Amino acid sequence: MDKLLIEGGRTLSGEVAMSGAKNAALPILCASLLTADPLHLTNVPHLNDISTMLRLLGDMGVGVTMDGIDGMVLDGGGLNNAVASYEMVKTMRASILVLGPLVARCGEARVSLPGGCAIGARPVDQHIKGLQAMGAEVTVEQGYVHAKASRLKGARICTDMVTVTGTENLMMAACLADGETIIENAAREPEVVDLANCLISMGARISGAGTDIIRIQGVDKLHGATHAIMPDRIETGTYLCAAAATGGDIRLLKTSAAYLDSVVDKLMDAGCDITVERDAIRLVAPKRLKAVSLRTAPYPAFPTDMQAQFMAINCIADGVATIRETIFENRFMHVNELMRLGANIQIEGNNAIVRGVDKLEGATVMATDLRASASLVIAGLVAQGETLIDRIYHLDRGYERIEEKLAKLGASVRRVR
């Protein structure tokens, strides 16, 4: 199993291009299930989660043809299997996104619960509740969600909590429903808007994406389209944090600060100078960062997917920061690993108190999830000596060619066995 070996102490500088957004690409790939026509996509990132989703869609009969470096064509004309097996779903929770499109187009779907889990933490009950409101008969048996409907009916759906994948699943299902569907308490994330834009280009009638009320007028069928995946705002934020931690000066290309207000604001509070261009962002870091406190919350507030990276930069900042996690109950698993590098962090419930230290020292650490692994990379870049990060398959789920991009910015990073 690959590991990542980082020799710390190098300042990041230079330019590097960002990739397409994983969290936008995954639901948009599933949108191919809604039509028998080809869907042409560009700026698709090469990531393990994308490969997993493509295998799942291929298992259902969707044809996948690569088109250039970051393009592909998905052809749902051969859709012949409305079952997403546990073996295909278990490695990626986003696989639940096939449920809504399959029911809408095929009238039936059997989709394994992600990871084979019972409905509970990170629940799918909001997906089920919404489909039931649209007239689907839904049962959960033997680890599978089984949904049936001759044709879904438009409905008013108010989710009990803000759920990104729930909003996306129900929005896709509603595109082929009979009548109008209104999703209240909808997720406002930019990735939801990107999906809506793709669906609209396919003939869907959607308004309100990006607000907490989305309206969808169902149509009889959708057609093919061409769509470019939005830049990855979390990848962008991660590289900005890496440059900030190392006292660097970098310019990120093929990206936008339009969806990064909360992250940019916090980096500026930490002392960074940030210049925003039309499709690029430049960050110049101070000699030492100032500690910045933050609280995660649904978009447009500070993203939970950037919490671990900011914890890493606070570890070597001047002062004390309080980080409050309000989205996921187990999102502090990186704390113990950061402490192995010399960080001073105290956990109090869903708060982490981070006291900046003068230096971190390299050690062997273990990645526990995608964003935790990113925080360890950032910490490794500033630690004295070598840091060896185990289980970096987590990184490959969300960061395309991370060692190549960091090396382009001057870091000493390589994969080892």
mmCIF file of N, CA and C in Angstrom, residues 4-89:
data_model
loop_
_atom_site.group_PDB
_atom_site.id
_atom_site.type_symbol
_atom_site.label_atom_id
_atom_site.label_comp_id
_atom_site.label_asym_id
_atom_site.label_seq_id
_atom_site.Cartn_x
_atom_site.Cartn_y
_atom_site.Cartn_z
ATOM 1 N N LEU A 4 3.014 8.309 1.603
ATOM 2 C CA LEU A 4 3.531 9.574 1.106
ATOM 3 C C LEU A 4 4.653 10.034 2.025
ATOM 4 N N LEU A 5 5.834 10.276 1.443
ATOM 5 C CA LEU A 5 6.985 10.728 2.211
ATOM 6 C C LEU A 5 7.231 12.201 1.896
ATOM 7 N N ILE A 6 7.190 13.026 2.935
ATOM 8 C CA ILE A 6 7.346 14.466 2.772
ATOM 9 C C ILE A 6 8.569 14.930 3.557
ATOM 10 N N GLU A 7 9.442 15.658 2.893
ATOM 11 C CA GLU A 7 10.553 16.323 3.571
ATOM 12 C C GLU A 7 10.133 17.770 3.796
ATOM 13 N N GLY A 8 9.898 18.125 5.048
ATOM 14 C CA GLY A 8 9.347 19.431 5.356
ATOM 15 C C GLY A 8 10.358 20.554 5.286
ATOM 16 N N GLY A 9 9.829 21.774 5.473
ATOM 17 C CA GLY A 9 10.688 22.941 5.550
ATOM 18 C C GLY A 9 10.882 23.697 4.263
ATOM 19 N N ARG A 10 10.185 23.309 3.196
ATOM 20 C CA ARG A 10 10.328 24.006 1.924
ATOM 21 C C ARG A 10 9.148 24.962 1.717
ATOM 22 N N THR A 11 9.451 26.152 1.246
ATOM 23 C CA THR A 11 8.425 27.151 0.980
ATOM 24 C C THR A 11 7.787 26.891 -0.380
ATOM 25 N N LEU A 12 6.462 26.873 -0.443
ATOM 26 C CA LEU A 12 5.775 26.659 -1.708
ATOM 27 C C LEU A 12 5.744 27.957 -2.505
ATOM 28 N N SER A 13 6.034 27.846 -3.806
ATOM 29 C CA SER A 13 5.960 29.004 -4.686
ATOM 30 C C SER A 13 5.732 28.530 -6.114
ATOM 31 N N GLY A 14 5.133 29.419 -6.914
ATOM 32 C CA GLY A 14 4.888 29.072 -8.313
ATOM 33 C C GLY A 14 3.415 28.985 -8.641
ATOM 34 N N GLU A 15 3.115 28.353 -9.768
ATOM 35 C CA GLU A 15 1.744 28.239 -10.266
ATOM 36 C C GLU A 15 1.375 26.777 -10.489
ATOM 37 N N VAL A 16 0.113 26.464 -10.270
ATOM 38 C CA VAL A 16 -0.377 25.116 -10.554
ATOM 39 C C VAL A 16 -1.881 25.204 -10.818
ATOM 40 N N ALA A 17 -2.372 24.355 -11.707
ATOM 41 C CA ALA A 17 -3.793 24.356 -12.068
ATOM 42 C C ALA A 17 -4.584 23.442 -11.147
ATOM 43 N N MET A 18 -5.776 23.879 -10.806
ATOM 44 C CA MET A 18 -6.683 23.074 -9.996
ATOM 45 C C MET A 18 -7.558 22.185 -10.896
ATOM 46 N N SER A 19 -8.100 21.140 -10.312
ATOM 47 C CA SER A 19 -8.915 20.171 -11.053
ATOM 48 C C SER A 19 -10.397 20.473 -10.896
ATOM 49 N N GLY A 20 -11.211 19.716 -11.626
ATOM 50 C CA GLY A 20 -12.647 19.823 -11.485
ATOM 51 C C GLY A 20 -13.088 19.294 -10.129
ATOM 52 N N ALA A 21 -14.255 19.731 -9.702
ATOM 53 C CA ALA A 21 -14.741 19.414 -8.361
ATOM 54 C C ALA A 21 -15.310 18.003 -8.278
ATOM 55 N N LYS A 22 -14.724 17.198 -7.415
ATOM 56 C CA LYS A 22 -15.236 15.844 -7.190
ATOM 57 C C LYS A 22 -16.693 15.870 -6.750
ATOM 58 N N ASN A 23 -17.013 16.754 -5.816
ATOM 59 C CA ASN A 23 -18.361 16.764 -5.249
ATOM 60 C C ASN A 23 -19.407 17.316 -6.212
ATOM 61 N N ALA A 24 -18.964 17.931 -7.304
ATOM 62 C CA ALA A 24 -19.888 18.302 -8.379
ATOM 63 C C ALA A 24 -19.950 17.190 -9.424
ATOM 64 N N ALA A 25 -18.802 16.583 -9.703
ATOM 65 C CA ALA A 25 -18.736 15.564 -10.750
ATOM 66 C C ALA A 25 -19.564 14.329 -10.408
ATOM 67 N N LEU A 26 -19.531 13.894 -9.149
ATOM 68 C CA LEU A 26 -20.221 12.647 -8.795
ATOM 69 C C LEU A 26 -21.725 12.692 -9.092
ATOM 70 N N PRO A 27 -22.468 13.705 -8.618
ATOM 71 C CA PRO A 27 -23.899 13.726 -8.975
ATOM 72 C C PRO A 27 -24.134 13.960 -10.461
ATOM 73 N N ILE A 28 -23.250 14.736 -11.108
ATOM 74 C CA ILE A 28 -23.432 14.991 -12.539
ATOM 75 C C ILE A 28 -23.222 13.711 -13.342
ATOM 76 N N LEU A 29 -22.292 12.856 -12.916
ATOM 77 C CA LEU A 29 -22.155 11.549 -13.563
ATOM 78 C C LEU A 29 -23.456 10.768 -13.460
ATOM 79 N N CYS A 30 -24.103 10.846 -12.308
ATOM 80 C CA CYS A 30 -25.367 10.123 -12.100
ATOM 81 C C CYS A 30 -26.491 10.691 -12.949
ATOM 82 N N ALA A 31 -26.390 11.960 -13.330
ATOM 83 C CA ALA A 31 -27.407 12.567 -14.187
ATOM 84 C C ALA A 31 -27.485 11.869 -15.540
ATOM 85 N N SER A 32 -26.425 11.151 -15.925
ATOM 86 C CA SER A 32 -26.452 10.407 -17.186
ATOM 87 C C SER A 32 -27.509 9.317 -17.179
ATOM 88 N N LEU A 33 -27.952 8.906 -15.984
ATOM 89 C CA LEU A 33 -28.993 7.884 -15.875
ATOM 90 C C LEU A 33 -30.363 8.401 -16.300
ATOM 91 N N LEU A 34 -30.511 9.725 -16.386
ATOM 92 C CA LEU A 34 -31.815 10.330 -16.639
ATOM 93 C C LEU A 34 -32.166 10.419 -18.120
ATOM 94 N N THR A 35 -31.231 10.087 -19.014
ATOM 95 C CA THR A 35 -31.476 10.218 -20.445
ATOM 96 C C THR A 35 -30.836 9.072 -21.214
ATOM 97 N N ALA A 36 -31.417 8.779 -22.373
ATOM 98 C CA ALA A 36 -30.832 7.774 -23.268
ATOM 99 C C ALA A 36 -29.831 8.400 -24.220
ATOM 100 N N ASP A 37 -29.698 9.723 -24.149
ATOM 101 C CA ASP A 37 -28.772 10.429 -25.039
ATOM 102 C C ASP A 37 -27.405 10.595 -24.381
ATOM 103 N N PRO A 38 -26.369 10.828 -25.168
ATOM 104 C CA PRO A 38 -25.025 11.010 -24.605
ATOM 105 C C PRO A 38 -24.895 12.313 -23.809
ATOM 106 N N LEU A 39 -24.180 12.230 -22.702
ATOM 107 C CA LEU A 39 -23.855 13.392 -21.883
ATOM 108 C C LEU A 39 -22.346 13.614 -21.971
ATOM 109 N N HIS A 40 -21.934 14.763 -22.531
ATOM 110 C CA HIS A 40 -20.520 15.083 -22.720
ATOM 111 C C HIS A 40 -20.054 15.938 -21.540
ATOM 112 N N LEU A 41 -19.034 15.482 -20.830
ATOM 113 C CA LEU A 41 -18.519 16.208 -19.672
ATOM 114 C C LEU A 41 -17.044 16.532 -19.867
ATOM 115 N N THR A 42 -16.650 17.725 -19.405
ATOM 116 C CA THR A 42 -15.245 18.113 -19.410
ATOM 117 C C THR A 42 -14.849 18.563 -18.010
ATOM 118 N N ASN A 43 -13.544 18.682 -17.787
ATOM 119 C CA ASN A 43 -12.963 19.052 -16.495
ATOM 120 C C ASN A 43 -13.328 18.031 -15.408
ATOM 121 N N VAL A 44 -13.379 16.766 -15.810
ATOM 122 C CA VAL A 44 -13.667 15.687 -14.853
ATOM 123 C C VAL A 44 -12.351 15.278 -14.191
ATOM 124 N N PRO A 45 -12.267 15.311 -12.861
ATOM 125 C CA PRO A 45 -11.013 14.952 -12.194
ATOM 126 C C PRO A 45 -10.761 13.452 -12.230
ATOM 127 N N HIS A 46 -9.487 13.067 -12.263
ATOM 128 C CA HIS A 46 -9.099 11.652 -12.229
ATOM 129 C C HIS A 46 -8.874 11.265 -10.763
ATOM 130 N N LEU A 47 -9.896 10.693 -10.159
ATOM 131 C CA LEU A 47 -9.862 10.351 -8.737
ATOM 132 C C LEU A 47 -10.451 8.963 -8.531
ATOM 133 N N ASN A 48 -10.105 8.340 -7.412
ATOM 134 C CA ASN A 48 -10.632 7.006 -7.132
ATOM 135 C C ASN A 48 -12.150 7.011 -7.016
ATOM 136 N N ASP A 49 -12.720 8.051 -6.393
ATOM 137 C CA ASP A 49 -14.174 8.094 -6.262
ATOM 138 C C ASP A 49 -14.859 8.214 -7.627
ATOM 139 N N ILE A 50 -14.245 8.953 -8.538
ATOM 140 C CA ILE A 50 -14.805 9.068 -9.888
ATOM 141 C C ILE A 50 -14.746 7.711 -10.590
ATOM 142 N N SER A 51 -13.628 7.020 -10.454
ATOM 143 C CA SER A 51 -13.494 5.695 -11.072
ATOM 144 C C SER A 51 -14.528 4.721 -10.508
ATOM 145 N N THR A 52 -14.755 4.800 -9.187
ATOM 146 C CA THR A 52 -15.748 3.929 -8.561
ATOM 147 C C THR A 52 -17.131 4.203 -9.117
ATOM 148 N N MET A 53 -17.492 5.481 -9.240
ATOM 149 C CA MET A 53 -18.803 5.825 -9.777
ATOM 150 C C MET A 53 -18.950 5.372 -11.222
ATOM 151 N N LEU A 54 -17.897 5.513 -12.014
ATOM 152 C CA LEU A 54 -17.965 5.081 -13.410
ATOM 153 C C LEU A 54 -18.138 3.571 -13.514
ATOM 154 N N ARG A 55 -17.485 2.818 -12.612
ATOM 155 C CA ARG A 55 -17.680 1.366 -12.607
ATOM 156 C C ARG A 55 -19.116 1.016 -12.244
ATOM 157 N N LEU A 56 -19.670 1.746 -11.283
ATOM 158 C CA LEU A 56 -21.054 1.507 -10.872
ATOM 159 C C LEU A 56 -22.002 1.787 -12.030
ATOM 160 N N LEU A 57 -21.811 2.919 -12.710
ATOM 161 C CA LEU A 57 -22.677 3.256 -13.845
ATOM 162 C C LEU A 57 -22.501 2.249 -14.979
ATOM 163 N N GLY A 58 -21.265 1.822 -15.212
ATOM 164 C CA GLY A 58 -21.017 0.825 -16.239
ATOM 165 C C GLY A 58 -21.715 -0.483 -15.936
ATOM 166 N N ASP A 59 -21.765 -0.847 -14.652
ATOM 167 C CA ASP A 59 -22.457 -2.065 -14.234
ATOM 168 C C ASP A 59 -23.949 -1.985 -14.520
ATOM 169 N N MET A 60 -24.462 -0.764 -14.629
ATOM 170 C CA MET A 60 -25.894 -0.563 -14.912
ATOM 171 C C MET A 60 -26.179 -0.461 -16.402
ATOM 172 N N GLY A 61 -25.127 -0.470 -17.205
ATOM 173 C CA GLY A 61 -25.316 -0.419 -18.653
ATOM 174 C C GLY A 61 -25.003 0.916 -19.286
ATOM 175 N N VAL A 62 -24.496 1.858 -18.506
ATOM 176 C CA VAL A 62 -24.117 3.155 -19.062
ATOM 177 C C VAL A 62 -22.767 3.022 -19.759
ATOM 178 N N GLY A 63 -22.713 3.452 -21.016
ATOM 179 C CA GLY A 63 -21.453 3.419 -21.740
ATOM 180 C C GLY A 63 -20.582 4.607 -21.374
ATOM 181 N N VAL A 64 -19.302 4.361 -21.181
ATOM 182 C CA VAL A 64 -18.366 5.430 -20.819
ATOM 183 C C VAL A 64 -17.223 5.449 -21.825
ATOM 184 N N THR A 65 -17.033 6.597 -22.476
ATOM 185 C CA THR A 65 -15.957 6.771 -23.438
ATOM 186 C C THR A 65 -15.128 7.977 -23.032
ATOM 187 N N MET A 66 -13.832 7.794 -22.879
ATOM 188 C CA MET A 66 -12.965 8.904 -22.526
ATOM 189 C C MET A 66 -12.783 9.821 -23.738
ATOM 190 N N ASP A 67 -12.693 11.117 -23.471
ATOM 191 C CA ASP A 67 -12.579 12.112 -24.537
ATOM 192 C C ASP A 67 -11.537 13.148 -24.132
ATOM 193 N N GLY A 68 -10.291 12.927 -24.525
ATOM 194 C CA GLY A 68 -9.217 13.840 -24.162
ATOM 195 C C GLY A 68 -8.737 13.608 -22.744
ATOM 196 N N ILE A 69 -8.015 14.602 -22.216
ATOM 197 C CA ILE A 69 -7.380 14.449 -20.907
ATOM 198 C C ILE A 69 -8.397 14.413 -19.779
ATOM 199 N N ASP A 70 -9.366 15.314 -19.817
ATOM 200 C CA ASP A 70 -10.314 15.403 -18.700
ATOM 201 C C ASP A 70 -11.768 15.352 -19.155
ATOM 202 N N GLY A 71 -12.006 14.773 -20.327
ATOM 203 C CA GLY A 71 -13.365 14.690 -20.844
ATOM 204 C C GLY A 71 -13.852 13.263 -20.958
ATOM 205 N N MET A 72 -15.152 13.110 -20.998
ATOM 206 C CA MET A 72 -15.755 11.793 -21.194
ATOM 207 C C MET A 72 -17.172 11.941 -21.710
ATOM 208 N N VAL A 73 -17.657 10.878 -22.327
ATOM 209 C CA VAL A 73 -19.029 10.815 -22.814
ATOM 210 C C VAL A 73 -19.712 9.650 -22.125
ATOM 211 N N LEU A 74 -20.845 9.923 -21.499
ATOM 212 C CA LEU A 74 -21.632 8.882 -20.849
ATOM 213 C C LEU A 74 -22.918 8.670 -21.644
ATOM 214 N N ASP A 75 -23.166 7.431 -22.014
ATOM 215 C CA ASP A 75 -24.321 7.092 -22.843
ATOM 216 C C ASP A 75 -25.243 6.156 -22.077
ATOM 217 N N GLY A 76 -26.377 6.700 -21.629
ATOM 218 C CA GLY A 76 -27.334 5.911 -20.861
ATOM 219 C C GLY A 76 -28.338 5.167 -21.708
ATOM 220 N N GLY A 77 -28.111 5.120 -23.025
ATOM 221 C CA GLY A 77 -29.051 4.426 -23.896
ATOM 222 C C GLY A 77 -29.138 2.935 -23.627
ATOM 223 N N GLY A 78 -28.064 2.357 -23.075
ATOM 224 C CA GLY A 78 -28.055 0.923 -22.812
ATOM 225 C C GLY A 78 -28.378 0.556 -21.378
ATOM 226 N N LEU A 79 -28.951 1.493 -20.607
ATOM 227 C CA LEU A 79 -29.291 1.220 -19.207
ATOM 228 C C LEU A 79 -30.165 -0.023 -19.100
ATOM 229 N N ASN A 80 -29.677 -1.028 -18.371
ATOM 230 C CA ASN A 80 -30.413 -2.298 -18.299
ATOM 231 C C ASN A 80 -30.397 -2.921 -16.912
ATOM 232 N N ASN A 81 -29.919 -2.182 -15.929
ATOM 233 C CA ASN A 81 -29.790 -2.762 -14.587
ATOM 234 C C ASN A 81 -29.992 -1.656 -13.561
ATOM 235 N N ALA A 82 -31.086 -1.727 -12.817
ATOM 236 C CA ALA A 82 -31.422 -0.694 -11.832
ATOM 237 C C ALA A 82 -31.035 -1.128 -10.425
ATOM 238 N N VAL A 83 -29.969 -1.918 -10.327
ATOM 239 C CA VAL A 83 -29.504 -2.402 -9.027
ATOM 240 C C VAL A 83 -28.082 -1.910 -8.788
ATOM 241 N N ALA A 84 -27.860 -1.310 -7.623
ATOM 242 C CA ALA A 84 -26.514 -0.925 -7.196
ATOM 243 C C ALA A 84 -26.141 -1.827 -6.038
ATOM 244 N N SER A 85 -25.281 -2.790 -6.308
ATOM 245 C CA SER A 85 -24.977 -3.828 -5.329
ATOM 246 C C SER A 85 -24.093 -3.303 -4.205
ATOM 247 N N TYR A 86 -24.107 -4.019 -3.100
ATOM 248 C CA TYR A 86 -23.273 -3.663 -1.959
ATOM 249 C C TYR A 86 -21.810 -3.639 -2.346
ATOM 250 N N GLU A 87 -21.379 -4.597 -3.161
ATOM 251 C CA GLU A 87 -19.975 -4.656 -3.567
ATOM 252 C C GLU A 87 -19.553 -3.406 -4.315
ATOM 253 N N MET A 88 -20.485 -2.805 -5.063
ATOM 254 C CA MET A 88 -20.162 -1.605 -5.819
ATOM 255 C C MET A 88 -20.276 -0.351 -4.958
ATOM 256 N N VAL A 89 -21.169 -0.361 -3.980
ATOM 257 C CA VAL A 89 -21.497 0.845 -3.214
ATOM 258 C C VAL A 89 -20.639 1.008 -1.970
#
